PDB file of C-alpha atoms in Angstrom:
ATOM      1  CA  UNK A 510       0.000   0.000   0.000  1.00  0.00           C
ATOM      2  CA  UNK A 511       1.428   3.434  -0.865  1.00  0.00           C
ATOM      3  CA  UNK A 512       2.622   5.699   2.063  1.00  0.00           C
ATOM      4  CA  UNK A 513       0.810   9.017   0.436  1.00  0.00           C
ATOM      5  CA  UNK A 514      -2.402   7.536   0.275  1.00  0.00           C
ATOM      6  CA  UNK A 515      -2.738   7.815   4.120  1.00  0.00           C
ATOM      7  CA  UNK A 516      -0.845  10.624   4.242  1.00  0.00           C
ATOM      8  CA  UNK A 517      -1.538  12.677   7.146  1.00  0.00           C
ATOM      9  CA  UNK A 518      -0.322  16.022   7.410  1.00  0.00           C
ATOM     10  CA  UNK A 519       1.379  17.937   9.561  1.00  0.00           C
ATOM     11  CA  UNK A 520       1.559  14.450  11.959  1.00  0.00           C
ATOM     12  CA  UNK A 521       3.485  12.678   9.212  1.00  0.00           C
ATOM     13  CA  UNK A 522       5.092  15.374   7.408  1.00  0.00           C
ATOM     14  CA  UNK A 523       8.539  15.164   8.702  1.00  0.00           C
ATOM     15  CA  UNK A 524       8.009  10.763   7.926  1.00  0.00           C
ATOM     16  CA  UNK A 525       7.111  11.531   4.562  1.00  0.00           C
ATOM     17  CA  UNK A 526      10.346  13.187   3.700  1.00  0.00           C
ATOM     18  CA  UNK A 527      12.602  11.406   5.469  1.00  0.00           C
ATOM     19  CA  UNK A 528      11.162   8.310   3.704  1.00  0.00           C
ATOM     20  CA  UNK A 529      12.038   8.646   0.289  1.00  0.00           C
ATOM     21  CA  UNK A 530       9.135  11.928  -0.240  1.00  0.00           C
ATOM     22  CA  UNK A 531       6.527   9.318   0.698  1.00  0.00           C
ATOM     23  CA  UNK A 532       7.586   5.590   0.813  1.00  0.00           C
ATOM     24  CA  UNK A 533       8.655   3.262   3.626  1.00  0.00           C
ATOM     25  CA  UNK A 534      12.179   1.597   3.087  1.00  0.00           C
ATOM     26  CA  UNK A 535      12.482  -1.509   3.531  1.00  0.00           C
ATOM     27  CA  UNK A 536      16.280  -1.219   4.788  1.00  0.00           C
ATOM     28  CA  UNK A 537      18.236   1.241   6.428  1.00  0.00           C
ATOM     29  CA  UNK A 538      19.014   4.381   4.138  1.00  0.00           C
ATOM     30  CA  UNK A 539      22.534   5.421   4.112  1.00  0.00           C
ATOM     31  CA  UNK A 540      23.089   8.268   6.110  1.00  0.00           C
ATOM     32  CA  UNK A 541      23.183  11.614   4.337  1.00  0.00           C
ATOM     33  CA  UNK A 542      25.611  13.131   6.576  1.00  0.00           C
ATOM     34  CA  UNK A 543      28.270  10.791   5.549  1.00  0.00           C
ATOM     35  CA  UNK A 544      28.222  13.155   1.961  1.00  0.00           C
ATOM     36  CA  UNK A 545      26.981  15.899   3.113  1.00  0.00           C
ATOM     37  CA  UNK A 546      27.130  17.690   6.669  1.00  0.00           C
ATOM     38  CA  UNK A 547      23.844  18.866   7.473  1.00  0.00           C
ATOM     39  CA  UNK A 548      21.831  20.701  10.400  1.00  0.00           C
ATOM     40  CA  UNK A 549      18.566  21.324  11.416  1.00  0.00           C
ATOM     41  CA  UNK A 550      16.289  24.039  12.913  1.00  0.00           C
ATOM     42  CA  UNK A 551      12.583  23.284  14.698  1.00  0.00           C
ATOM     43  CA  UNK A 552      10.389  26.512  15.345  1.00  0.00           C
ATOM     44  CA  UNK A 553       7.190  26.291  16.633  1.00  0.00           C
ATOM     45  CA  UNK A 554       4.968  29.766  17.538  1.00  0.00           C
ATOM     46  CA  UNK A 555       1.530  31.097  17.771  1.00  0.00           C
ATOM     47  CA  UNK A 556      -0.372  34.070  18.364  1.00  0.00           C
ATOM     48  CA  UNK A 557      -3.873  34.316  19.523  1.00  0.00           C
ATOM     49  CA  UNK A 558      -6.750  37.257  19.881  1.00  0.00           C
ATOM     50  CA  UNK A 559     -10.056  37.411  20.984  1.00  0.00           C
ATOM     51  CA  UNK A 560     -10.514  33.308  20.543  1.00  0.00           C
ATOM     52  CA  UNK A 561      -8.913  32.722  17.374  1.00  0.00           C
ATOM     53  CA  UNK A 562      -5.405  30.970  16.849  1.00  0.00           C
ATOM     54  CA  UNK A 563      -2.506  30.871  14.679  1.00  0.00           C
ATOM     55  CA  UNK A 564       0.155  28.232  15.239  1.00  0.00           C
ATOM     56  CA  UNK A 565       3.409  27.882  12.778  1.00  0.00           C
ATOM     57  CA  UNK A 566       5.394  25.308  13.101  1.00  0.00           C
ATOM     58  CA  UNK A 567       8.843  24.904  10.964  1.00  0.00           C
ATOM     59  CA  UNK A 568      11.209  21.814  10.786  1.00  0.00           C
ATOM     60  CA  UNK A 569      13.759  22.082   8.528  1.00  0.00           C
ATOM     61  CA  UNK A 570      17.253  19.495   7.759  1.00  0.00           C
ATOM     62  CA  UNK A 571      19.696  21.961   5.555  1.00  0.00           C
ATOM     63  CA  UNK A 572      23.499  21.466   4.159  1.00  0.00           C
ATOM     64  CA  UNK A 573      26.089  23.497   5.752  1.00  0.00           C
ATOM     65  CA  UNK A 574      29.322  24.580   4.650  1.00  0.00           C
ATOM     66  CA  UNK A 575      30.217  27.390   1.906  1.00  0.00           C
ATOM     67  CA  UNK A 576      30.483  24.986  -1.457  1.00  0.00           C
ATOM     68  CA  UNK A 577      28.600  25.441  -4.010  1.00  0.00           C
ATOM     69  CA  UNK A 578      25.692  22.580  -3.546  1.00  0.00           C
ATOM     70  CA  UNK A 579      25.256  23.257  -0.071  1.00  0.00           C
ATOM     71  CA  UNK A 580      24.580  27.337  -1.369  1.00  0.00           C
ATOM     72  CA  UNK A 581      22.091  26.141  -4.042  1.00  0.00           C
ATOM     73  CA  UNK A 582      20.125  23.801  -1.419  1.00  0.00           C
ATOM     74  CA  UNK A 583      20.058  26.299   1.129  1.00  0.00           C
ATOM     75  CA  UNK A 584      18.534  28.717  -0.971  1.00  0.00           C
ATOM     76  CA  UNK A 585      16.405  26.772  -2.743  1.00  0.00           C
ATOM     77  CA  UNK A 586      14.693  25.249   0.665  1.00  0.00           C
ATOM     78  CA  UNK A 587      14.437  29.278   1.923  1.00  0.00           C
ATOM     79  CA  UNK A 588      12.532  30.010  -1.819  1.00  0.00           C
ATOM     80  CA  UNK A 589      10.427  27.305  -1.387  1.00  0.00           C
ATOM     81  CA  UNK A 590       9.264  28.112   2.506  1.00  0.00           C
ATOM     82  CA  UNK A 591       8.700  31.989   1.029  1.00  0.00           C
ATOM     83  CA  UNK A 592       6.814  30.938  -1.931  1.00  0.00           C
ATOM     84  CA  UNK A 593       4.644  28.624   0.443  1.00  0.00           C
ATOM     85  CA  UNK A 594       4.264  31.584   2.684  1.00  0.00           C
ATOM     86  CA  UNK A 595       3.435  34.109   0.837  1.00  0.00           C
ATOM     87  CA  UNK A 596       1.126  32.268  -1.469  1.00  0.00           C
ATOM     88  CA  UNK A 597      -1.239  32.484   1.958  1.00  0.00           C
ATOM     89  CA  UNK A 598      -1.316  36.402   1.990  1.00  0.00           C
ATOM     90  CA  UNK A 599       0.877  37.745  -0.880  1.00  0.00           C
ATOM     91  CA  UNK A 600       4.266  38.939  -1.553  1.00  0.00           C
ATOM     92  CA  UNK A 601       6.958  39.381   1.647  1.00  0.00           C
ATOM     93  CA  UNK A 602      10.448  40.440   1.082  1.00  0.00           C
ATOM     94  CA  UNK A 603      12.525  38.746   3.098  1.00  0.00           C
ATOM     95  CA  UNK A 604      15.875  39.924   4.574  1.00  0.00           C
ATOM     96  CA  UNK A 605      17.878  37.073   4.957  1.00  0.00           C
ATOM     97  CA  UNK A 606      19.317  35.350   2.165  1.00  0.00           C
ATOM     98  CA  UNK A 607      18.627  31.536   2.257  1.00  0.00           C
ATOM     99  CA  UNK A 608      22.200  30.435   0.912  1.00  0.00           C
ATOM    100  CA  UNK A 609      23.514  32.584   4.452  1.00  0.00           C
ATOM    101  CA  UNK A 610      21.094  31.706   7.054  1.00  0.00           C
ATOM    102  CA  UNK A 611      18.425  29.205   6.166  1.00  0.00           C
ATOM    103  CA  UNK A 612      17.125  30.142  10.159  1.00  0.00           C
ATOM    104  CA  UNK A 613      17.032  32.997   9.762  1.00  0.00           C
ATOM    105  CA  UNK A 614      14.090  33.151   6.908  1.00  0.00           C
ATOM    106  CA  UNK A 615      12.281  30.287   8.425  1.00  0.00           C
ATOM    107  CA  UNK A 616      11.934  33.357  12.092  1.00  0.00           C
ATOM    108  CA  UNK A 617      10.888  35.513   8.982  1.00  0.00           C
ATOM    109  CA  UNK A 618       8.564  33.632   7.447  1.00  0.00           C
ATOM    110  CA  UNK A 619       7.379  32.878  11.013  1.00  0.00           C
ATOM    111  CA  UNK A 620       6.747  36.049  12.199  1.00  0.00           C
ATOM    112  CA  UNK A 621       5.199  37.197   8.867  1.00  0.00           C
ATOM    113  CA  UNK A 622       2.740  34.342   8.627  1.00  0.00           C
ATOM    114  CA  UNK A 623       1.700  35.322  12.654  1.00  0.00           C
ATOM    115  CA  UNK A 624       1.611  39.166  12.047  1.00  0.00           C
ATOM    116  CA  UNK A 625      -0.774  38.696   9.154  1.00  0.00           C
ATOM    117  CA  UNK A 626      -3.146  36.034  10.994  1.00  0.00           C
ATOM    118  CA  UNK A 627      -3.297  38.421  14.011  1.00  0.00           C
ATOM    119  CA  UNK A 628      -4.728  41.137  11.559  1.00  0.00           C
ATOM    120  CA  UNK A 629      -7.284  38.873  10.280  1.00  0.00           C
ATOM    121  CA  UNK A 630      -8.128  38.075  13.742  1.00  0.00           C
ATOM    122  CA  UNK A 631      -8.203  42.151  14.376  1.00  0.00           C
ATOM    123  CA  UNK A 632     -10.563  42.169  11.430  1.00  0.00           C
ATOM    124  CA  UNK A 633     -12.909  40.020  12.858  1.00  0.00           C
ATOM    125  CA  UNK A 634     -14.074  41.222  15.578  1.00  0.00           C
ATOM    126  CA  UNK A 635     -14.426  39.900  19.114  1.00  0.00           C
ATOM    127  CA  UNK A 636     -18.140  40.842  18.258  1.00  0.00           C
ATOM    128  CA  UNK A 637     -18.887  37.855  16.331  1.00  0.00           C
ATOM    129  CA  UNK A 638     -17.848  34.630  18.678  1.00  0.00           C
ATOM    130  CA  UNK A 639     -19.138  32.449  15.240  1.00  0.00           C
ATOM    131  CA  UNK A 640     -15.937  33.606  13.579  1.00  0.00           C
ATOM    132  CA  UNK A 641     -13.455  32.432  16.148  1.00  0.00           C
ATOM    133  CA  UNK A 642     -10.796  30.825  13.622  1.00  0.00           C
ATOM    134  CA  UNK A 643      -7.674  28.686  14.088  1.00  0.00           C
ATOM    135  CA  UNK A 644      -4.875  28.885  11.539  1.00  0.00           C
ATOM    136  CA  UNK A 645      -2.180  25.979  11.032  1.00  0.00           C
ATOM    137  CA  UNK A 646       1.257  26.481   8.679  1.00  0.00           C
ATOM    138  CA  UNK A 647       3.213  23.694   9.246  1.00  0.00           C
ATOM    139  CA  UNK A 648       6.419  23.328   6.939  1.00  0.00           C
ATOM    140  CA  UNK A 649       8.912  20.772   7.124  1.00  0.00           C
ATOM    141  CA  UNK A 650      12.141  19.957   5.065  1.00  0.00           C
ATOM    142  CA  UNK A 651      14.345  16.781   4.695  1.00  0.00           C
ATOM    143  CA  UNK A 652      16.819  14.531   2.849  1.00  0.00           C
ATOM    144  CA  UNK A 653      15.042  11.946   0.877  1.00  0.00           C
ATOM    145  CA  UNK A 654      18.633  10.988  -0.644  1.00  0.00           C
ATOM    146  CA  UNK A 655      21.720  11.854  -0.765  1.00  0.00           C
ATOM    147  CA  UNK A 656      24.623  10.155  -2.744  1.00  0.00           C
ATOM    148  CA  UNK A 657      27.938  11.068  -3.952  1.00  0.00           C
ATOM    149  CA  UNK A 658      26.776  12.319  -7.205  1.00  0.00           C
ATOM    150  CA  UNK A 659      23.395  13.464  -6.242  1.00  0.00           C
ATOM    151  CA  UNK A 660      21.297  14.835  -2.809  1.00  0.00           C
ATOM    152  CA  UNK A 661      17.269  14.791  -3.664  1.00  0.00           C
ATOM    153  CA  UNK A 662      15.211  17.407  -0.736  1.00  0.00           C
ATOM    154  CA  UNK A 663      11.517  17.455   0.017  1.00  0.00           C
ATOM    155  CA  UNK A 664       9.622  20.207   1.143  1.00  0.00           C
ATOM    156  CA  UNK A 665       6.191  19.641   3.032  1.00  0.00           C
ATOM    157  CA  UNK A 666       3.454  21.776   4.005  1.00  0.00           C
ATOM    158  CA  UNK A 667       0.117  21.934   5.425  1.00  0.00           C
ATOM    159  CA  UNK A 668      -1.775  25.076   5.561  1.00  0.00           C
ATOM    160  CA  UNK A 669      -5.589  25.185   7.230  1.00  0.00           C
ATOM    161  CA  UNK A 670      -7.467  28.368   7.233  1.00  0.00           C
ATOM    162  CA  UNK A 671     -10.907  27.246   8.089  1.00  0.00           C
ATOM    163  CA  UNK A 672     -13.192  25.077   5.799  1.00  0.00           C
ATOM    164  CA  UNK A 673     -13.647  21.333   5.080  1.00  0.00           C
ATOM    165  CA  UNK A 674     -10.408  20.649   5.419  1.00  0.00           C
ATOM    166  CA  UNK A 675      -6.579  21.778   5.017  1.00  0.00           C
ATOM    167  CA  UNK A 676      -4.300  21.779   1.923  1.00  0.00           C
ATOM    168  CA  UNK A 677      -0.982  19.626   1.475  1.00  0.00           C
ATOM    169  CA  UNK A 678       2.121  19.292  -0.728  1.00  0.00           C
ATOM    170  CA  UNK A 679       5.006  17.593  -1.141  1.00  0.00           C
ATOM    171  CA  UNK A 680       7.787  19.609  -3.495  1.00  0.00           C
ATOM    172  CA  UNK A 681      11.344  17.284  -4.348  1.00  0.00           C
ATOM    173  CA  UNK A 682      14.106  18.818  -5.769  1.00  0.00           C
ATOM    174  CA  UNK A 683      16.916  17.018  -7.217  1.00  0.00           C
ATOM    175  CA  UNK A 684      20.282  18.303  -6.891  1.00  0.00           C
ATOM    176  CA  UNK A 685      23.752  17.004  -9.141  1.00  0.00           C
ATOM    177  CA  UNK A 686      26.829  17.272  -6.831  1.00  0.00           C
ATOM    178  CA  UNK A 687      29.347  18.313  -6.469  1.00  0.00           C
ATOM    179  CA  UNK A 688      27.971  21.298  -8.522  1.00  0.00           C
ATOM    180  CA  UNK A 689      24.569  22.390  -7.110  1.00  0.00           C
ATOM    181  CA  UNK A 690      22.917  22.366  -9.824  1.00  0.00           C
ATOM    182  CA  UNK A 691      18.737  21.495  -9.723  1.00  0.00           C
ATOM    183  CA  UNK A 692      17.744  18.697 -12.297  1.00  0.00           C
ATOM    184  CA  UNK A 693      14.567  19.014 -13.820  1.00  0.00           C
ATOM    185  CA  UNK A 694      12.649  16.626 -15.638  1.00  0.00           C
ATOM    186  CA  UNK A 695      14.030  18.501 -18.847  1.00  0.00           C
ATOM    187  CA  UNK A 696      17.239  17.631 -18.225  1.00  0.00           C
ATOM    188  CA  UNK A 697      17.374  14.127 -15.828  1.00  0.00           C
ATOM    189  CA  UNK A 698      15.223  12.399 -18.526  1.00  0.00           C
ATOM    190  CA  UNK A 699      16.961  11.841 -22.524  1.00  0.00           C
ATOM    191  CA  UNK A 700      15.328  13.338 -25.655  1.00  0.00           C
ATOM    192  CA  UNK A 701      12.489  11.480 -26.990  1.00  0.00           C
ATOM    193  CA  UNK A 702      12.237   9.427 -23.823  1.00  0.00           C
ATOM    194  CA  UNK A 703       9.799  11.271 -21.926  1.00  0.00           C
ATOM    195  CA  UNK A 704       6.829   9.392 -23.678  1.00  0.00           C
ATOM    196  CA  UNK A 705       7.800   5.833 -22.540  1.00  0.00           C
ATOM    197  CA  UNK A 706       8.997   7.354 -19.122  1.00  0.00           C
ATOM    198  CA  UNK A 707       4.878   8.367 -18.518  1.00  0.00           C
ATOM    199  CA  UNK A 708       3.470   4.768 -19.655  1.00  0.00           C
ATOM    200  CA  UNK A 709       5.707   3.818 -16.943  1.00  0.00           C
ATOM    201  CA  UNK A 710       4.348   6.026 -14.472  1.00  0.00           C
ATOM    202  CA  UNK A 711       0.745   5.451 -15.741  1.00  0.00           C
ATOM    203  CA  UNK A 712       1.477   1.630 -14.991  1.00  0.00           C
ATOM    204  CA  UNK A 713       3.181   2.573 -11.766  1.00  0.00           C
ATOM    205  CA  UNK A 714      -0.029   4.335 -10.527  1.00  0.00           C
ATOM    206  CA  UNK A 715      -2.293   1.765 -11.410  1.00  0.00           C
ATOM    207  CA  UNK A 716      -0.159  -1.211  -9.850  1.00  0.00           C
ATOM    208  CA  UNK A 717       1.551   0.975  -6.685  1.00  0.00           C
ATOM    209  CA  UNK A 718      -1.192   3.007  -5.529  1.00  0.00           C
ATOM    210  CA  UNK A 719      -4.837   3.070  -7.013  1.00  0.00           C
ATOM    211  CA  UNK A 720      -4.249  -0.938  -6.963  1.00  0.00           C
ATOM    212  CA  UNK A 721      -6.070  -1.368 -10.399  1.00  0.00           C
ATOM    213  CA  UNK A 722      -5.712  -3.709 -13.230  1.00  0.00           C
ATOM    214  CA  UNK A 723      -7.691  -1.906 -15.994  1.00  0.00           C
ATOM    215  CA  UNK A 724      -6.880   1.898 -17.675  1.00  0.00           C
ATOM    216  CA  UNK A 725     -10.605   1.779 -17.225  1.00  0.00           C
ATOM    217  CA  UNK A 726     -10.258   1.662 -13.714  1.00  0.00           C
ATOM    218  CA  UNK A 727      -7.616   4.294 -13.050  1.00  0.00           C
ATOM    219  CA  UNK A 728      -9.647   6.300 -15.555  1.00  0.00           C
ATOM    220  CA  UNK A 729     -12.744   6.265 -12.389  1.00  0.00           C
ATOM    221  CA  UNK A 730     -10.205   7.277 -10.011  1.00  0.00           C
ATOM    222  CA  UNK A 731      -8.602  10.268 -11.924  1.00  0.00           C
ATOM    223  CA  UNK A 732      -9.740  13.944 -12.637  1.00  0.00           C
ATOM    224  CA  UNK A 733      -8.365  13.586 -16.081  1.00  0.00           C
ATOM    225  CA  UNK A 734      -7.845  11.048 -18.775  1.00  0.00           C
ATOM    226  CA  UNK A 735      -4.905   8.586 -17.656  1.00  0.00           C
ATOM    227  CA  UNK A 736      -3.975   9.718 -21.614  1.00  0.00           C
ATOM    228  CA  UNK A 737      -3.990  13.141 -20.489  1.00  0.00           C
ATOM    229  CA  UNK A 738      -1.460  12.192 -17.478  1.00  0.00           C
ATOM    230  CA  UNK A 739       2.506  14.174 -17.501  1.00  0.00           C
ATOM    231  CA  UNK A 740       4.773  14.520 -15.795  1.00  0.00           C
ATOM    232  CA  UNK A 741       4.164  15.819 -12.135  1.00  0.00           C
ATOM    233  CA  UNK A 742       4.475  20.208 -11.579  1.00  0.00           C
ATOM    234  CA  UNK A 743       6.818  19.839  -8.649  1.00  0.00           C
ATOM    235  CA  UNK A 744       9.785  18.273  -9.898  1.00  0.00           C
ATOM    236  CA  UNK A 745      11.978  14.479  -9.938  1.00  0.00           C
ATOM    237  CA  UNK A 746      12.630  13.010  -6.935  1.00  0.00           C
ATOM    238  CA  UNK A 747      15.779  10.359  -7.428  1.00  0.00           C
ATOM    239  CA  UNK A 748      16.947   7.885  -4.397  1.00  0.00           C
ATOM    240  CA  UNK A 749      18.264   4.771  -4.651  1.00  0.00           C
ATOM    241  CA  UNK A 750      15.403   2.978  -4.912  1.00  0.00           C
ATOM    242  CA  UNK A 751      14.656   4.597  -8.118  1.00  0.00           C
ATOM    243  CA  UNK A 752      12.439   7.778  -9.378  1.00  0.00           C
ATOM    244  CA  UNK A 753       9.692   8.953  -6.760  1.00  0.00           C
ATOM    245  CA  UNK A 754       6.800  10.216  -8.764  1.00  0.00           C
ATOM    246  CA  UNK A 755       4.555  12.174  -6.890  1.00  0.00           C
ATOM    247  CA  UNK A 756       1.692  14.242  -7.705  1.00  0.00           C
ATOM    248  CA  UNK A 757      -0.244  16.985  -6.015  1.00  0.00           C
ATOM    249  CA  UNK A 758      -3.740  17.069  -4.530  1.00  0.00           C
ATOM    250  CA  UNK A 759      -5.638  17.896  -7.370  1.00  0.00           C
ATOM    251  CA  UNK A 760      -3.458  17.373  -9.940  1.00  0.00           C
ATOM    252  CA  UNK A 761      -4.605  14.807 -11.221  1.00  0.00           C
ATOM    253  CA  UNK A 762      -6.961  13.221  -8.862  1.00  0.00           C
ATOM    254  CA  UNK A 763      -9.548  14.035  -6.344  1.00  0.00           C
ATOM    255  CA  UNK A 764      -8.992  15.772  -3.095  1.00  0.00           C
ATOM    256  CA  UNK A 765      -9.882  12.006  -1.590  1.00  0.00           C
ATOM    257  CA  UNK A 766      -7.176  10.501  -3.112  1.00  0.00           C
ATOM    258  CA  UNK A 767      -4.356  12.341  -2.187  1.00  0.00           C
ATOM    259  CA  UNK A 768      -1.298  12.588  -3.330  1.00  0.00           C
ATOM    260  CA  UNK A 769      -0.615   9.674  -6.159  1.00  0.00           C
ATOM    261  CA  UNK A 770       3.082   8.630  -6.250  1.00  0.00           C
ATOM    262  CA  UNK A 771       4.756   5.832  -7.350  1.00  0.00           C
ATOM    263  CA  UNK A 772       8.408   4.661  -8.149  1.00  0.00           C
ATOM    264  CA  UNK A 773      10.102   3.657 -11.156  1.00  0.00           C
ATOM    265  CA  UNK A 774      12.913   1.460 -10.054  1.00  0.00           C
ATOM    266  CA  UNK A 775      16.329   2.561 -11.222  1.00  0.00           C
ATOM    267  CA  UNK A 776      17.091  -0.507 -13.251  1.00  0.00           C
ATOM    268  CA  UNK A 777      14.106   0.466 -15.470  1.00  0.00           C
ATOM    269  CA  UNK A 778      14.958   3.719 -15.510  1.00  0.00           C
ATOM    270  CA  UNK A 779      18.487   4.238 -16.290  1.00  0.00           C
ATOM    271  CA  UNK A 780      18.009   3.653 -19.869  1.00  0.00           C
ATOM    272  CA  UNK A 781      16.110   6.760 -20.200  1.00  0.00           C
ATOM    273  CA  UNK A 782      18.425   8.852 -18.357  1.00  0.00           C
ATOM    274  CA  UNK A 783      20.133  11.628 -20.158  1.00  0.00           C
ATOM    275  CA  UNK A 784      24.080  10.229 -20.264  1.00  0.00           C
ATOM    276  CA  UNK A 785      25.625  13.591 -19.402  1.00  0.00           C
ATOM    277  CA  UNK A 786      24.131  13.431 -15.387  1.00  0.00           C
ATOM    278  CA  UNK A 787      26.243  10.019 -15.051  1.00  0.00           C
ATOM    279  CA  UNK A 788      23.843   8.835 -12.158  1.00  0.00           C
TER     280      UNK A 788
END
């Protein structure tokens, strides 16, 4: 049974990435220290006013060091955490630069997403006891793999502003070492290979997690045509295991459904690597 289908954020956020961005291993993964020296920050606040309640609560594993891959991780986990943030109320500008002090933005992003809850608390009224509210942002960061010639990331996040219910994500980012740079699917997967690279997803999804036999089937359990099915927004996720595939809610399936992921073992995918990563 696929981890993501179950997936309970924030309770499981910090598993999720730690896991291979969503699946249990069955052995012990190699320690990601041992290629790249890491640390880790945990903030948790909240602010409250007349009832309501905002609680943030930030968990983040980031490189350290000044080379080059430990830079472009750094900022890229700050980016992501300010994107995430400010998607909720709008553009922030943010002091600290990520690549610096990865800390630093996460107190910023902490005390921007509190300051703007305690306004729409102040909007409300203490008036109006029907509109008590309580606000969640929960983000969390992790290794999902790191290797000698690669390190794959996950961002998580779980936001909950009232309603139904909350909204999740998982975002991977895949990193070439020792130079830094981010792999996209553009450039981890060959030219001309991307077609048989998403039958292999589409038959990953029906086998790993909607546990179908028939394209008819997954077609009942999807908001589009499994046809219509590319490659996920957020980007590859590579461990040794293989490629973690993992779509968004919504994306491609109903809210009830979560977050459909599968993996393509390595040995199936190396031929449609592009030669130049040498992975």
């Amino acid at each position: 049974m696929n981890f993501f289908r179950h997936l309970v954020i924030p309770a499981l956020a910090v598993a999720a990435v730690a896991t291979g961005c969503g699946h249990r291993s069955a052995a012990p993964a190699a320690d990601p220290s041992a290629y790249m020296p890491l640390d880790s920050i945990a903030l948790a606040d909240s602010v409250s006013r007349d009832g309501s309640q905002a609680s943030v609560n930030i968990r983040l594993v980031y490189p350290v060091g000044g080379d080059a891959a430990a830079d472009s991780i750094r900022q890229w986990i700050a980016d992501v955490m300010s994107a995430a943030s400010a998607g909720e109320y709008g553009p922030t500008a943010f002091t600290a630069s990520g690549a610096e002090s990865v800390p630093s933005v996460a107190r910023e992003v902490a005390d921007s997403l509190l300051a703007m809850s305690a306004r729409d608390f102040a909007s409300m009224g203490p008036e109006l006891p029907e509109s008590k509210m309580s606000y969640t942002f929960d983000y969390a960061a992790d290794t999902a793999a790191v290797t000698p010639d690669y390190a794959t990331f996950c961002f998580s996040g779980y936001t909950y502003l009232g309603g139904a219910h909350g909204s999740a994500y998982v975002i991977p980012a895949l990193f070439a070492l020792p130079s830094g740079r981010q792999i996209t699917w553009d450039s981890l997967i060959a030219p001309g290979k991307q077609t048989q690279l998403l039958d292999m997803i589409r038959r990953a999804l029906m086998e790993q997690y909607f546990e179908v036999s028939t394209t008819e089937a997954l077609a009942d359990m999807l908001l589009v045509s499994p046809s219509e099915i590319q490659l996920p927004a957020a980007g590859p996720a590579l461990t040794p295991r293989g490629l973690e595939v993992i779509y968004q809610q919504y994306e491609i399936a109903p809210y009830a459904a979560g977050m459909p992921s599968c993996t393509i073992p390595m040995d199936d995918l190396r031929p449609l690597l592009d030669p130049s990563l040498h992975l």
